[in-house]
mmCIF file of C-alpha atoms in Angstrom:
data_model
loop_
_atom_site.group_PDB
_atom_site.id
_atom_site.type_symbol
_atom_site.label_atom_id
_atom_site.label_comp_id
_atom_site.label_asym_id
_atom_site.label_seq_id
_atom_site.Cartn_x
_atom_site.Cartn_y
_atom_site.Cartn_z
ATOM 1 C CA UNK N 1 37.232 -46.935 -59.359
ATOM 2 C CA UNK N 2 33.821 -48.065 -58.176
ATOM 3 C CA UNK N 3 31.020 -45.582 -58.301
ATOM 4 C CA UNK N 4 27.253 -45.478 -58.475
ATOM 5 C CA UNK N 5 25.460 -42.212 -59.247
ATOM 6 C CA UNK N 6 21.790 -41.406 -58.918
ATOM 7 C CA UNK N 7 19.921 -38.124 -58.453
ATOM 8 C CA UNK N 8 19.585 -36.976 -54.851
ATOM 9 C CA UNK N 9 15.947 -35.903 -54.956
ATOM 10 C CA UNK N 10 12.955 -36.034 -57.278
ATOM 11 C CA UNK N 11 9.368 -34.907 -57.008
ATOM 12 C CA UNK N 12 6.324 -36.175 -58.885
ATOM 13 C CA UNK N 13 2.554 -35.979 -58.850
ATOM 14 C CA UNK N 14 0.192 -38.715 -57.735
ATOM 15 C CA UNK N 15 -0.917 -40.792 -60.714
ATOM 16 C CA UNK N 16 2.045 -39.788 -62.868
ATOM 17 C CA UNK N 17 5.075 -41.761 -64.089
ATOM 18 C CA UNK N 18 8.604 -41.159 -62.813
ATOM 19 C CA UNK N 19 11.955 -42.529 -64.004
ATOM 20 C CA UNK N 20 14.894 -42.754 -61.588
ATOM 21 C CA UNK N 21 18.247 -43.124 -63.312
ATOM 22 C CA UNK N 22 21.365 -44.858 -62.086
ATOM 23 C CA UNK N 23 24.817 -44.972 -63.670
ATOM 24 C CA UNK N 24 27.507 -47.275 -62.390
ATOM 25 C CA UNK N 25 31.194 -48.012 -62.736
ATOM 26 C CA UNK N 26 32.178 -51.247 -61.040
ATOM 27 C CA UNK N 27 34.741 -53.931 -61.731
ATOM 28 C CA UNK N 28 33.400 -57.358 -62.581
ATOM 29 C CA UNK N 29 29.769 -56.277 -62.915
ATOM 30 C CA UNK N 30 27.373 -59.169 -62.231
ATOM 31 C CA UNK N 31 23.978 -57.579 -61.782
ATOM 32 C CA UNK N 32 22.079 -54.574 -60.457
ATOM 33 C CA UNK N 33 19.437 -54.306 -57.732
ATOM 34 C CA UNK N 34 16.838 -51.687 -56.900
ATOM 35 C CA UNK N 35 15.588 -51.333 -53.331
ATOM 36 C CA UNK N 36 12.940 -49.107 -51.756
ATOM 37 C CA UNK N 37 13.528 -47.599 -48.333
ATOM 38 C CA UNK N 38 10.918 -45.673 -46.381
ATOM 39 C CA UNK N 39 12.232 -43.239 -43.795
ATOM 40 C CA UNK N 40 13.420 -45.038 -40.672
ATOM 41 C CA UNK N 41 12.873 -48.482 -42.147
ATOM 42 C CA UNK N 42 14.957 -51.235 -43.732
ATOM 43 C CA UNK N 43 15.442 -51.404 -47.502
ATOM 44 C CA UNK N 44 13.111 -53.789 -49.316
ATOM 45 C CA UNK N 45 13.843 -55.515 -52.614
ATOM 46 C CA UNK N 46 12.192 -54.234 -55.794
ATOM 47 C CA UNK N 47 14.027 -55.702 -58.770
ATOM 48 C CA UNK N 48 17.166 -57.360 -60.091
ATOM 49 C CA UNK N 49 18.625 -57.077 -63.605
ATOM 50 C CA UNK N 50 21.537 -59.110 -64.848
ATOM 51 C CA UNK N 51 20.857 -59.046 -68.599
ATOM 52 C CA UNK N 52 20.149 -56.056 -70.817
ATOM 53 C CA UNK N 53 16.526 -55.094 -71.156
ATOM 54 C CA UNK N 54 13.392 -54.303 -69.240
ATOM 55 C CA UNK N 55 12.003 -56.274 -66.296
ATOM 56 C CA UNK N 56 8.393 -55.476 -65.420
ATOM 57 C CA UNK N 57 6.703 -56.107 -62.085
ATOM 58 C CA UNK N 58 3.308 -54.512 -61.815
ATOM 59 C CA UNK N 59 3.676 -50.736 -61.435
ATOM 60 C CA UNK N 60 7.463 -51.030 -61.230
ATOM 61 C CA UNK N 61 9.854 -51.711 -64.119
ATOM 62 C CA UNK N 62 13.631 -51.730 -64.234
ATOM 63 C CA UNK N 63 15.902 -51.408 -67.246
ATOM 64 C CA UNK N 64 19.573 -52.268 -67.665
ATOM 65 C CA UNK N 65 22.158 -51.454 -70.334
ATOM 66 C CA UNK N 66 25.443 -53.143 -69.458
ATOM 67 C CA UNK N 67 27.328 -51.520 -72.330
ATOM 68 C CA UNK N 68 26.356 -48.042 -71.093
ATOM 69 C CA UNK N 69 26.642 -48.768 -67.369
ATOM 70 C CA UNK N 70 23.106 -47.479 -66.965
ATOM 71 C CA UNK N 71 19.878 -48.522 -65.320
ATOM 72 C CA UNK N 72 16.574 -46.914 -64.531
ATOM 73 C CA UNK N 73 13.607 -47.655 -62.322
ATOM 74 C CA UNK N 74 10.220 -46.690 -63.739
ATOM 75 C CA UNK N 75 7.308 -46.183 -61.383
ATOM 76 C CA UNK N 76 3.844 -45.884 -62.946
ATOM 77 C CA UNK N 77 0.526 -44.699 -61.487
ATOM 78 C CA UNK N 78 2.327 -43.106 -58.583
ATOM 79 C CA UNK N 79 0.741 -43.328 -55.164
ATOM 80 C CA UNK N 80 1.472 -41.316 -52.040
ATOM 81 C CA UNK N 81 2.938 -44.429 -50.422
ATOM 82 C CA UNK N 82 5.645 -44.467 -53.124
ATOM 83 C CA UNK N 83 7.283 -41.510 -51.361
ATOM 84 C CA UNK N 84 10.544 -43.112 -50.248
ATOM 85 C CA UNK N 85 14.221 -43.403 -51.106
ATOM 86 C CA UNK N 86 15.169 -45.661 -54.000
ATOM 87 C CA UNK N 87 18.566 -47.331 -53.828
ATOM 88 C CA UNK N 88 20.524 -48.625 -56.801
ATOM 89 C CA UNK N 89 23.127 -51.313 -56.007
ATOM 90 C CA UNK N 90 25.578 -53.270 -58.158
ATOM 91 C CA UNK N 91 27.848 -56.217 -57.555
ATOM 92 C CA UNK N 92 31.529 -55.437 -57.751
ATOM 93 C CA UNK N 93 34.255 -58.000 -58.299
ATOM 94 C CA UNK N 94 32.130 -61.086 -57.822
ATOM 95 C CA UNK N 95 28.997 -61.767 -55.827
ATOM 96 C CA UNK N 96 30.129 -60.783 -52.369
ATOM 97 C CA UNK N 97 30.552 -57.035 -52.553
ATOM 98 C CA UNK N 98 27.448 -54.993 -53.213
ATOM 99 C CA UNK N 99 28.021 -51.283 -53.849
ATOM 100 C CA UNK N 100 25.072 -48.954 -53.152
ATOM 101 C CA UNK N 101 24.342 -45.536 -54.554
ATOM 102 C CA UNK N 102 23.468 -42.788 -52.073
ATOM 103 C CA UNK N 103 19.781 -43.156 -52.955
ATOM 104 C CA UNK N 104 17.152 -40.989 -54.637
ATOM 105 C CA UNK N 105 14.553 -39.457 -52.344
ATOM 106 C CA UNK N 106 11.219 -39.362 -54.170
ATOM 107 C CA UNK N 107 8.409 -37.120 -52.941
ATOM 108 C CA UNK N 108 4.951 -37.780 -54.406
ATOM 109 C CA UNK N 109 2.527 -34.865 -54.156
ATOM 110 C CA UNK N 110 -1.280 -34.900 -54.512
ATOM 111 C CA UNK O 1 8.036 -65.835 -40.553
ATOM 112 C CA UNK O 2 11.266 -65.325 -42.513
ATOM 113 C CA UNK O 3 13.247 -62.566 -40.901
ATOM 114 C CA UNK O 4 16.560 -61.012 -39.972
ATOM 115 C CA UNK O 5 16.633 -59.895 -36.343
ATOM 116 C CA UNK O 6 19.039 -57.305 -34.992
ATOM 117 C CA UNK O 7 19.552 -56.266 -31.389
ATOM 118 C CA UNK O 8 19.605 -53.736 -29.934
ATOM 119 C CA UNK O 9 17.502 -51.403 -32.104
ATOM 120 C CA UNK O 10 18.905 -48.316 -30.393
ATOM 121 C CA UNK O 11 22.024 -47.799 -28.295
ATOM 122 C CA UNK O 12 23.699 -44.736 -26.842
ATOM 123 C CA UNK O 13 27.109 -45.437 -25.369
ATOM 124 C CA UNK O 14 30.476 -43.833 -24.722
ATOM 125 C CA UNK O 15 33.804 -43.901 -26.500
ATOM 126 C CA UNK O 16 35.891 -46.981 -25.799
ATOM 127 C CA UNK O 17 33.203 -49.177 -24.277
ATOM 128 C CA UNK O 18 33.089 -52.458 -26.216
ATOM 129 C CA UNK O 19 29.739 -53.351 -27.721
ATOM 130 C CA UNK O 20 28.218 -56.106 -29.806
ATOM 131 C CA UNK O 21 25.268 -55.863 -32.166
ATOM 132 C CA UNK O 22 23.691 -59.250 -32.735
ATOM 133 C CA UNK O 23 22.174 -60.445 -35.991
ATOM 134 C CA UNK O 24 20.248 -63.650 -36.523
ATOM 135 C CA UNK O 25 18.423 -65.021 -39.584
ATOM 136 C CA UNK O 26 16.004 -67.937 -39.733
ATOM 137 C CA UNK O 27 16.138 -68.604 -43.488
ATOM 138 C CA UNK O 28 19.233 -70.842 -43.565
ATOM 139 C CA UNK O 29 20.973 -68.278 -45.785
ATOM 140 C CA UNK O 30 24.660 -68.698 -46.510
ATOM 141 C CA UNK O 31 25.488 -65.080 -47.259
ATOM 142 C CA UNK O 32 25.348 -62.412 -44.550
ATOM 143 C CA UNK O 33 26.571 -58.814 -44.505
ATOM 144 C CA UNK O 34 26.812 -55.767 -42.296
ATOM 145 C CA UNK O 35 26.255 -52.250 -43.623
ATOM 146 C CA UNK O 36 26.325 -48.781 -42.181
ATOM 147 C CA UNK O 37 24.148 -46.009 -43.565
ATOM 148 C CA UNK O 38 25.111 -42.363 -43.271
ATOM 149 C CA UNK O 39 23.358 -39.324 -44.783
ATOM 150 C CA UNK O 40 24.579 -38.590 -48.290
ATOM 151 C CA UNK O 41 26.755 -41.708 -48.408
ATOM 152 C CA UNK O 42 24.223 -44.474 -48.733
ATOM 153 C CA UNK O 43 24.788 -48.008 -47.524
ATOM 154 C CA UNK O 44 28.415 -49.077 -47.199
ATOM 155 C CA UNK O 45 29.431 -52.664 -46.632
ATOM 156 C CA UNK O 46 31.490 -53.297 -43.487
ATOM 157 C CA UNK O 47 32.016 -57.068 -43.546
ATOM 158 C CA UNK O 48 30.442 -60.027 -45.275
ATOM 159 C CA UNK O 49 30.357 -63.771 -44.785
ATOM 160 C CA UNK O 50 29.875 -66.470 -47.389
ATOM 161 C CA UNK O 51 29.392 -69.290 -44.872
ATOM 162 C CA UNK O 52 30.336 -70.494 -41.392
ATOM 163 C CA UNK O 53 33.880 -69.433 -40.487
ATOM 164 C CA UNK O 54 34.276 -67.584 -43.834
ATOM 165 C CA UNK O 55 34.314 -63.789 -43.540
ATOM 166 C CA UNK O 56 35.949 -60.939 -45.438
ATOM 167 C CA UNK O 57 36.235 -57.164 -45.351
ATOM 168 C CA UNK O 58 33.885 -54.872 -47.177
ATOM 169 C CA UNK O 59 34.592 -51.246 -47.986
ATOM 170 C CA UNK O 60 34.711 -49.781 -44.458
ATOM 171 C CA UNK O 61 35.977 -52.509 -42.064
ATOM 172 C CA UNK O 62 38.227 -50.355 -39.845
ATOM 173 C CA UNK O 63 37.162 -50.440 -36.195
ATOM 174 C CA UNK O 64 34.864 -53.438 -36.597
ATOM 175 C CA UNK O 65 35.093 -57.199 -36.128
ATOM 176 C CA UNK O 66 32.703 -59.994 -37.016
ATOM 177 C CA UNK O 67 32.410 -63.717 -36.445
ATOM 178 C CA UNK O 68 30.371 -66.496 -38.049
ATOM 179 C CA UNK O 69 30.449 -69.512 -35.761
ATOM 180 C CA UNK O 70 26.933 -70.611 -36.676
ATOM 181 C CA UNK O 71 25.080 -70.194 -39.943
ATOM 182 C CA UNK O 72 22.238 -68.181 -38.434
ATOM 183 C CA UNK O 73 24.283 -65.646 -36.414
ATOM 184 C CA UNK O 74 26.601 -62.879 -37.559
ATOM 185 C CA UNK O 75 27.443 -60.459 -34.724
ATOM 186 C CA UNK O 76 29.155 -57.116 -35.293
ATOM 187 C CA UNK O 77 31.698 -56.166 -32.644
ATOM 188 C CA UNK O 78 33.043 -52.701 -31.917
ATOM 189 C CA UNK O 79 36.034 -53.277 -29.645
ATOM 190 C CA UNK O 80 36.675 -49.602 -28.907
ATOM 191 C CA UNK O 81 33.854 -47.497 -30.364
ATOM 192 C CA UNK O 82 34.548 -43.935 -31.429
ATOM 193 C CA UNK O 83 32.177 -41.065 -32.321
ATOM 194 C CA UNK O 84 32.758 -41.548 -36.060
ATOM 195 C CA UNK O 85 31.045 -44.926 -35.748
ATOM 196 C CA UNK O 86 27.776 -43.211 -34.868
ATOM 197 C CA UNK O 87 25.502 -44.463 -37.611
ATOM 198 C CA UNK O 88 22.548 -46.606 -38.626
ATOM 199 C CA UNK O 89 23.610 -50.233 -39.037
ATOM 200 C CA UNK O 90 21.868 -52.926 -41.061
ATOM 201 C CA UNK O 91 22.458 -56.650 -41.128
ATOM 202 C CA UNK O 92 21.376 -58.526 -44.251
ATOM 203 C CA UNK O 93 21.259 -62.091 -45.496
ATOM 204 C CA UNK O 94 20.633 -63.756 -48.846
ATOM 205 C CA UNK O 95 20.246 -67.282 -50.099
ATOM 206 C CA UNK O 96 22.647 -67.173 -53.030
ATOM 207 C CA UNK O 97 24.652 -65.109 -55.458
ATOM 208 C CA UNK O 98 21.750 -63.752 -57.537
ATOM 209 C CA UNK O 99 19.282 -63.537 -54.685
ATOM 210 C CA UNK O 100 18.116 -60.277 -53.083
ATOM 211 C CA UNK O 101 19.221 -59.269 -49.620
ATOM 212 C CA UNK O 102 16.809 -59.431 -46.701
ATOM 213 C CA UNK O 103 17.565 -56.629 -44.269
ATOM 214 C CA UNK O 104 17.074 -56.435 -40.537
ATOM 215 C CA UNK O 105 15.220 -53.459 -39.058
ATOM 216 C CA UNK O 106 18.430 -51.592 -38.286
ATOM 217 C CA UNK O 107 20.378 -50.551 -35.191
ATOM 218 C CA UNK O 108 20.891 -46.884 -34.484
ATOM 219 C CA UNK O 109 24.178 -46.420 -32.599
ATOM 220 C CA UNK O 110 25.254 -43.190 -30.973
ATOM 221 C CA UNK O 111 28.815 -43.060 -29.622
ATOM 222 C CA UNK O 112 29.427 -40.078 -27.354
#
């Protein structure tokens, strides 16, 4: 079957580092996206991994292991504005169907 | 400004009354999709389109129709809405296979 799992909620302290994990089982895997979604707003793109390894973009990094069906999003130097839901999404069976996880709600505290 | 525009943003209506949610993008993207977002379930794909006159079902197509007569527009039609279609709906577009989706601001539908 097709499934994407990520933790429901996480909390972290301002200035710290947090890692949000995502495991997936999809047919015909072709890449994995991470999106950020603030409450009541549309998702916005953070990163895309298609090959194994780490992709770094400023305070945000994303890692993919295709053999393990595993990805993580790493957020450094956390800021209050990073409080949001983080959505993991993977292609399934080609490039038309994108399967989303239920999202991880991150709360950053002072 | 590059954007995906959905209308209406909010709608409260009654069971059985046909409604259409419009979606328009100004980026000349080929791929467009409709999603619904429900608490605890995340975003689920309803329909997608790879180009004009080319559409296909996503994971939850029952009760919905779409059309793609022009590249920029991808309306979502609920012929006979029911309460279980109460949800937050997002339209999205992307330029190509490996490109990220650009989402509209969402449409919150309440079917009474």
